[in-house]
Amino acid sequence: KKIETIILNSFTDSIPGGNGAGVVLGLDFSNETMLKIAKKAGLSETAFIEQISDSTFKIRYFTPASEVDLCGHATIAAFWYLKDKLNSKNYKLKTKAGVVDINIGNIVTMSQTLPCYSEIIDKEEFWDVLKG
C-alpha cells in the first residue's frame, strides 16, 4: 500500500528554510508502520494527523527512532497543510502531551503550557553535572 507523506517546512516563508516535517493523513497505522514511515521521511519528526470531530484533531509524532509526545513545528506544518480544507479557525488538538489550542489565520499558531522549573543551579554547578 502506498502511503503519501507530505514534506513541509515550518517557520519560513521561503525555500529553502525553516524546519522540515513530514505529515501523514490518518492514524490507522501500526506503531511499527508509523516508525518505518518516519525513518523513510528522514526528518526530525513526522506527524500522523486525523480529524476526530468538527473541531478536534489528534496527532501522533514519530522521529526516525521513536514516538514523541509533542512537536511544535510538525503541528504547525500539519495544520498549514490542512488550512484550506478546514471551515473554522480554532481547533483542539489531542496529543500525548495534552490538549493544545490551534488558531489558523494568515499563520498557524498553537498554545503551549508554561514551563515548570524544578531547580535552578548556577553555571559552575551545571558544568560539574555535565562532566559527571
mmCIF file of C-alpha atoms in Angstrom:
data_model
loop_
_atom_site.group_PDB
_atom_site.id
_atom_site.type_symbol
_atom_site.label_atom_id
_atom_site.label_comp_id
_atom_site.label_asym_id
_atom_site.label_seq_id
_atom_site.Cartn_x
_atom_site.Cartn_y
_atom_site.Cartn_z
ATOM 1 C CA LYS A 1 0.000 0.000 0.000
ATOM 2 C CA LYS A 2 1.327 3.412 -0.979
ATOM 3 C CA ILE A 3 1.240 5.978 1.856
ATOM 4 C CA GLU A 4 1.551 9.671 0.970
ATOM 5 C CA THR A 5 3.900 11.660 3.190
ATOM 6 C CA ILE A 6 3.744 15.416 2.692
ATOM 7 C CA ILE A 7 7.016 17.228 3.435
ATOM 8 C CA LEU A 8 6.630 20.832 4.623
ATOM 9 C CA ASN A 9 8.888 23.459 6.183
ATOM 10 C CA SER A 10 7.566 25.370 9.195
ATOM 11 C CA PHE A 11 8.690 28.799 10.398
ATOM 12 C CA THR A 12 9.631 30.143 6.981
ATOM 13 C CA ASP A 13 8.211 31.984 4.003
ATOM 14 C CA SER A 14 10.978 30.969 1.600
ATOM 15 C CA ILE A 15 12.549 27.831 0.187
ATOM 16 C CA PRO A 16 14.953 26.589 1.470
ATOM 17 C CA GLY A 17 14.447 27.424 5.107
ATOM 18 C CA GLY A 18 12.518 26.547 8.209
ATOM 19 C CA ASN A 19 12.130 23.244 9.991
ATOM 20 C CA GLY A 20 11.201 20.263 7.856
ATOM 21 C CA ALA A 21 8.420 17.943 8.996
ATOM 22 C CA GLY A 22 6.546 15.050 7.485
ATOM 23 C CA VAL A 23 2.740 14.975 7.571
ATOM 24 C CA VAL A 24 0.670 11.838 7.025
ATOM 25 C CA LEU A 25 -3.127 11.941 6.994
ATOM 26 C CA GLY A 26 -4.613 9.257 9.218
ATOM 27 C CA LEU A 27 -3.797 7.292 12.332
ATOM 28 C CA ASP A 28 -4.828 3.869 11.075
ATOM 29 C CA PHE A 29 -1.280 2.516 11.034
ATOM 30 C CA SER A 30 0.567 0.309 13.485
ATOM 31 C CA ASN A 31 3.335 1.843 15.601
ATOM 32 C CA GLU A 32 5.851 -0.134 13.548
ATOM 33 C CA THR A 33 4.470 1.279 10.283
ATOM 34 C CA MET A 34 4.500 4.863 11.605
ATOM 35 C CA LEU A 35 8.105 4.399 12.700
ATOM 36 C CA LYS A 36 9.062 3.000 9.269
ATOM 37 C CA ILE A 37 7.383 5.964 7.544
ATOM 38 C CA ALA A 38 9.212 8.426 9.822
ATOM 39 C CA LYS A 39 12.531 6.686 9.116
ATOM 40 C CA LYS A 40 11.917 6.824 5.384
ATOM 41 C CA ALA A 41 10.922 10.521 5.559
ATOM 42 C CA GLY A 42 14.258 11.126 7.308
ATOM 43 C CA LEU A 43 13.141 14.274 9.127
ATOM 44 C CA SER A 44 13.328 15.079 12.820
ATOM 45 C CA GLU A 45 9.559 14.388 13.170
ATOM 46 C CA THR A 46 6.651 13.115 11.130
ATOM 47 C CA ALA A 47 3.100 13.932 12.278
ATOM 48 C CA PHE A 48 0.249 11.484 11.770
ATOM 49 C CA ILE A 49 -2.962 13.522 11.959
ATOM 50 C CA GLU A 50 -6.636 12.634 11.995
ATOM 51 C CA GLN A 51 -9.774 14.727 12.443
ATOM 52 C CA ILE A 52 -11.937 13.160 15.154
ATOM 53 C CA SER A 53 -14.753 15.763 15.211
ATOM 54 C CA ASP A 54 -15.630 19.100 13.612
ATOM 55 C CA SER A 55 -13.347 20.956 15.997
ATOM 56 C CA THR A 56 -10.902 18.328 17.255
ATOM 57 C CA PHE A 57 -7.880 16.584 15.794
ATOM 58 C CA LYS A 58 -5.431 14.037 17.113
ATOM 59 C CA ILE A 59 -1.752 13.799 16.193
ATOM 60 C CA ARG A 60 0.942 11.261 16.964
ATOM 61 C CA TYR A 61 4.550 12.230 16.295
ATOM 62 C CA PHE A 62 7.390 9.916 15.317
ATOM 63 C CA THR A 63 11.093 10.582 14.935
ATOM 64 C CA PRO A 64 13.150 8.100 12.904
ATOM 65 C CA ALA A 65 13.886 6.345 16.239
ATOM 66 C CA SER A 66 10.752 6.590 18.417
ATOM 67 C CA GLU A 67 7.444 8.261 19.210
ATOM 68 C CA VAL A 68 7.499 11.644 20.990
ATOM 69 C CA ASP A 69 4.709 13.368 22.917
ATOM 70 C CA LEU A 70 4.607 16.699 21.035
ATOM 71 C CA CYS A 71 6.361 18.516 18.218
ATOM 72 C CA GLY A 72 5.642 22.182 17.545
ATOM 73 C CA HIS A 73 6.950 22.516 14.013
ATOM 74 C CA ALA A 74 5.233 19.313 12.846
ATOM 75 C CA THR A 75 1.961 20.595 14.364
ATOM 76 C CA ILE A 76 2.289 23.900 12.518
ATOM 77 C CA ALA A 77 3.121 22.056 9.287
ATOM 78 C CA ALA A 78 0.135 19.707 9.589
ATOM 79 C CA PHE A 79 -2.392 22.498 10.156
ATOM 80 C CA TRP A 80 -0.848 24.684 7.443
ATOM 81 C CA TYR A 81 -1.342 21.800 5.024
ATOM 82 C CA LEU A 82 -4.975 21.340 6.134
ATOM 83 C CA LYS A 83 -5.939 25.026 6.437
ATOM 84 C CA ASP A 84 -7.610 25.343 3.024
ATOM 85 C CA LYS A 85 -9.700 22.228 3.688
ATOM 86 C CA LEU A 86 -11.000 23.407 7.089
ATOM 87 C CA ASN A 87 -14.085 25.517 7.810
ATOM 88 C CA SER A 88 -13.075 27.084 11.115
ATOM 89 C CA LYS A 89 -10.106 28.943 12.540
ATOM 90 C CA ASN A 90 -9.983 27.382 16.008
ATOM 91 C CA TYR A 91 -9.358 23.741 16.861
ATOM 92 C CA LYS A 92 -8.426 21.488 19.748
ATOM 93 C CA LEU A 93 -5.562 19.099 19.183
ATOM 94 C CA LYS A 94 -5.144 15.959 21.281
ATOM 95 C CA THR A 95 -1.529 14.899 21.755
ATOM 96 C CA LYS A 96 0.254 12.623 24.203
ATOM 97 C CA ALA A 97 1.395 15.829 25.955
ATOM 98 C CA GLY A 98 -2.198 17.034 26.426
ATOM 99 C CA VAL A 99 -4.688 19.202 24.559
ATOM 100 C CA VAL A 100 -3.349 22.117 22.505
ATOM 101 C CA ASP A 101 -5.354 25.038 21.088
ATOM 102 C CA ILE A 102 -4.763 25.727 17.389
ATOM 103 C CA ASN A 103 -5.601 29.004 15.622
ATOM 104 C CA ILE A 104 -5.478 29.258 11.844
ATOM 105 C CA GLY A 105 -5.261 32.671 10.212
ATOM 106 C CA ASN A 106 -2.561 34.111 7.972
ATOM 107 C CA ILE A 107 -0.293 31.920 10.082
ATOM 108 C CA VAL A 108 -0.910 28.868 12.253
ATOM 109 C CA THR A 109 -0.374 29.278 15.989
ATOM 110 C CA MET A 110 -0.620 26.837 18.868
ATOM 111 C CA SER A 111 -0.875 27.180 22.618
ATOM 112 C CA GLN A 112 1.741 25.713 24.904
ATOM 113 C CA THR A 113 1.842 25.183 28.621
ATOM 114 C CA LEU A 114 4.248 27.292 30.626
ATOM 115 C CA PRO A 115 7.493 25.543 31.547
ATOM 116 C CA CYS A 116 7.930 24.207 35.071
ATOM 117 C CA TYR A 117 11.289 24.622 36.725
ATOM 118 C CA SER A 118 12.193 22.248 39.498
ATOM 119 C CA GLU A 119 15.546 23.644 40.499
ATOM 120 C CA ILE A 120 17.824 26.492 39.491
ATOM 121 C CA ILE A 121 21.545 25.765 39.567
ATOM 122 C CA ASP A 122 24.425 28.119 38.924
ATOM 123 C CA LYS A 123 26.685 27.851 35.891
ATOM 124 C CA GLU A 124 29.581 26.181 37.754
ATOM 125 C CA GLU A 125 27.273 23.518 39.181
ATOM 126 C CA PHE A 126 25.757 22.988 35.698
ATOM 127 C CA TRP A 127 29.155 22.210 34.167
ATOM 128 C CA ASP A 128 30.010 19.923 37.074
ATOM 129 C CA VAL A 129 26.794 17.984 36.438
ATOM 130 C CA LEU A 130 27.613 17.656 32.720
ATOM 131 C CA LYS A 131 31.123 16.420 33.444
ATOM 132 C CA GLY A 132 29.685 13.761 35.762
#
